[in-house]
Coordinates of C-alpha atoms in Angstrom, one line a residue:
A21 CA 106.8 104.2 158.1
R22 CA 106.6 106.9 155.5
V23 CA 109.2 109.7 155.4
Y24 CA 108.5 113.2 154.3
V25 CA 110.7 116.3 153.9
K26 CA 109.7 119.9 154.4
G27 CA 112.3 122.6 154.7
S28 CA 115.0 121.6 157.1
R29 CA 112.9 118.8 158.8
V30 CA 112.2 115.1 158.1
F31 CA 108.9 113.7 159.2
K32 CA 108.7 110.0 159.8
I33 CA 105.1 108.9 160.2
Y34 CA 104.4 105.3 161.3
H35 CA 101.7 103.4 159.4
D36 CA 100.8 101.6 162.6
P37 CA 101.1 103.8 165.6
K38 CA 102.0 100.7 167.6
M39 CA 105.3 100.7 165.7
M40 CA 106.1 104.2 167.1
I41 CA 109.2 104.1 169.2
P42 CA 108.4 104.3 172.9
M43 CA 108.7 107.7 174.5
A44 CA 111.3 106.3 177.0
K45 CA 113.5 105.2 174.1
F46 CA 113.0 108.6 172.4
D47 CA 114.3 110.1 175.7
E48 CA 117.3 107.7 175.9
L49 CA 118.3 108.6 172.3
Q50 CA 118.6 112.3 173.2
V51 CA 122.1 111.7 174.7
L52 CA 123.4 111.4 171.1
T53 CA 124.4 114.9 170.5
S54 CA 126.8 114.6 167.5
P55 CA 125.5 116.6 164.5
N56 CA 126.4 113.5 162.4
I57 CA 123.7 111.5 164.1
L58 CA 120.2 112.3 162.8
K59 CA 118.3 111.2 165.8
P60 CA 114.6 111.7 166.5
S61 CA 114.2 115.3 167.7
E62 CA 110.5 115.8 168.2
V63 CA 107.4 113.6 168.6
I64 CA 104.5 114.0 166.2
L65 CA 101.1 113.7 167.7
N66 CA 97.8 112.9 166.0
T67 CA 94.5 114.7 166.6
K68 CA 93.9 112.5 169.7
N69 CA 97.3 113.6 171.2
K70 CA 98.8 110.1 170.5
P71 CA 102.4 109.7 169.2
V72 CA 102.4 108.7 165.5
G73 CA 105.8 109.8 164.3
I74 CA 109.0 111.7 164.8
T75 CA 110.9 114.5 163.3
M76 CA 114.6 114.7 162.5
D77 CA 117.0 117.2 160.9
Y78 CA 117.2 117.2 157.1
V79 CA 120.6 117.2 155.5
D80 CA 120.8 119.0 152.2
H81 CA 123.1 117.8 149.4
S82 CA 123.4 114.3 150.9
I83 CA 123.6 111.0 149.1
P84 CA 123.1 107.5 150.3
L85 CA 126.4 105.9 151.4
I86 CA 125.5 102.8 149.3
K87 CA 126.2 104.9 146.1
L88 CA 129.8 105.0 147.1
V89 CA 130.3 101.3 147.0
P90 CA 130.5 100.7 143.2
N91 CA 133.7 101.9 141.8
N92 CA 131.9 103.3 138.7
F93 CA 130.2 105.9 140.8
R94 CA 133.5 107.0 142.4
K95 CA 135.1 107.3 138.9
Q96 CA 132.2 109.2 137.4
N97 CA 132.3 111.7 140.3
N98 CA 136.0 111.9 140.7
I99 CA 135.9 110.7 144.3
Q100 CA 139.5 110.2 145.6
P101 CA 140.6 107.5 148.0
E102 CA 141.5 110.2 150.5
N103 CA 137.8 111.2 150.6
I104 CA 136.8 107.6 151.5
V105 CA 139.6 107.3 154.1
E106 CA 138.4 110.5 155.8
L107 CA 134.8 109.3 155.6
V108 CA 135.6 106.0 157.2
E109 CA 137.7 107.7 160.0
K110 CA 134.8 110.0 160.8
M111 CA 132.3 107.0 160.9
K112 CA 134.7 105.3 163.3
E113 CA 134.7 108.4 165.6
V114 CA 130.9 108.7 165.6
I115 CA 130.5 105.0 166.4
A116 CA 132.9 105.4 169.3
L117 CA 130.7 108.3 170.5
I118 CA 127.6 106.2 170.3
H119 CA 129.2 103.5 172.4
E120 CA 130.4 106.1 175.0
K121 CA 126.7 106.9 175.6
G122 CA 125.9 103.2 176.2
I123 CA 124.0 102.8 173.0
L124 CA 124.6 100.3 170.1
Q125 CA 124.0 101.0 166.5
V126 CA 123.4 97.2 165.7
D127 CA 122.2 97.6 162.1
G128 CA 124.9 99.8 160.7
N129 CA 124.4 98.5 157.1
E130 CA 125.2 100.7 154.1
M131 CA 121.6 101.9 153.8
N132 CA 121.6 103.5 157.3
Y133 CA 124.0 106.3 156.3
L134 CA 124.0 109.4 154.3
V135 CA 127.1 111.2 153.1
D136 CA 127.7 114.9 152.4
G137 CA 127.5 114.8 148.6
R138 CA 129.7 117.9 148.1
D139 CA 133.0 116.5 149.6
I140 CA 132.2 112.9 150.5
R141 CA 134.0 113.2 153.9
K142 CA 131.1 113.7 156.3
P143 CA 128.8 110.8 157.3
Y144 CA 125.3 111.1 158.7
F145 CA 123.8 108.2 160.7
I146 CA 120.1 107.6 160.0
D147 CA 117.5 105.0 161.2
V148 CA 118.6 106.0 164.8
D149 CA 115.2 105.0 166.2
S150 CA 116.3 101.3 165.7
Y151 CA 119.4 101.6 167.8
Q152 CA 119.7 99.6 171.0
T153 CA 119.5 101.6 174.1
Q154 CA 119.8 100.7 177.8
S155 CA 116.1 99.8 178.1
F156 CA 115.3 98.8 174.5
P157 CA 117.0 95.9 172.7
A158 CA 117.5 96.1 169.0
Q159 CA 114.9 94.2 166.9
V160 CA 116.5 94.0 163.5
I161 CA 119.8 93.6 161.6
M162 CA 120.3 93.1 157.9
P163 CA 121.5 89.4 157.5
T164 CA 124.5 90.4 155.4
F165 CA 125.8 92.5 158.3
R166 CA 125.2 90.2 161.2
D167 CA 128.1 88.5 163.0
Y168 CA 126.8 84.9 163.0
H169 CA 129.6 83.9 165.5
T170 CA 127.7 85.5 168.4
K171 CA 124.1 85.6 169.5
D172 CA 124.1 88.9 171.3
F173 CA 124.7 92.5 170.1
S174 CA 127.6 94.3 171.6
T175 CA 130.2 97.0 170.8
L176 CA 132.2 94.2 169.1
T177 CA 129.3 93.3 166.8
D178 CA 129.0 97.0 165.9
W179 CA 132.7 97.1 165.1
F180 CA 132.3 93.9 163.0
T181 CA 129.6 95.7 161.0
F182 CA 131.7 98.8 160.7
A183 CA 134.6 96.6 159.3
L184 CA 132.2 95.2 156.6
I185 CA 131.2 98.8 155.6
A186 CA 134.9 99.9 155.6
C187 CA 135.8 97.0 153.4
E188 CA 132.9 97.8 151.0
L189 CA 134.1 101.4 150.7
F190 CA 137.8 100.6 150.3
V191 CA 137.4 97.6 147.9
G192 CA 134.1 98.3 146.2
I193 CA 132.2 95.1 147.2
H194 CA 130.9 93.5 150.4
P195 CA 133.5 91.0 151.6
Y196 CA 131.1 88.1 151.5
K197 CA 129.6 88.8 148.1
G198 CA 131.1 88.5 144.6
K199 CA 131.8 85.1 143.0
H200 CA 133.4 82.2 144.7
P201 CA 133.6 78.6 143.2
N202 CA 132.6 76.9 146.4
F203 CA 129.7 79.0 147.5
K204 CA 126.4 80.3 146.0
S205 CA 125.8 84.1 146.2
N206 CA 123.1 83.7 148.9
E207 CA 125.3 81.6 151.2
I208 CA 126.4 84.5 153.4
I209 CA 127.0 82.4 156.6
E210 CA 129.1 79.8 154.8
R211 CA 131.1 82.6 153.0
M212 CA 131.7 84.2 156.4

């Protein structure tokens, strides 16, 4: 999909309209009412009245969460450990809210979050159209965030992914990356 921003709205237009999330899934995602979850809010129709995209709220002054992982960025921007602790606590609260609604985040990798760039304490959850709802199983998860000890997705696999993100934010590196004398860098399953 291509993503465009105009004013306070984000427009996600699917290259292939067949990739558009089903209307029933769109409806199931509407139970996510936290302002930290940037869920699809409206459906975009083409000239033939067929769904081809979705809109979402735009968050001004946001930065990708992945920028917070390297320690250099935090030092350069004077980001304090307290900011990261508050950010992780808020992420935990929002994930619990998602689970209360019977939905799974599944692919909560570090690229599926934005952060308020002014104080680094407020997370925003993006790529919500890929979440697992009651009627629609998740289709993808980044391999470095998958729990290979289980085949199914559950609240526990969401918490596993959250733990990896928290570790990245607290330590400055993914727990299964870096250098290890017994493993190559791409041997994620073995490192796990």
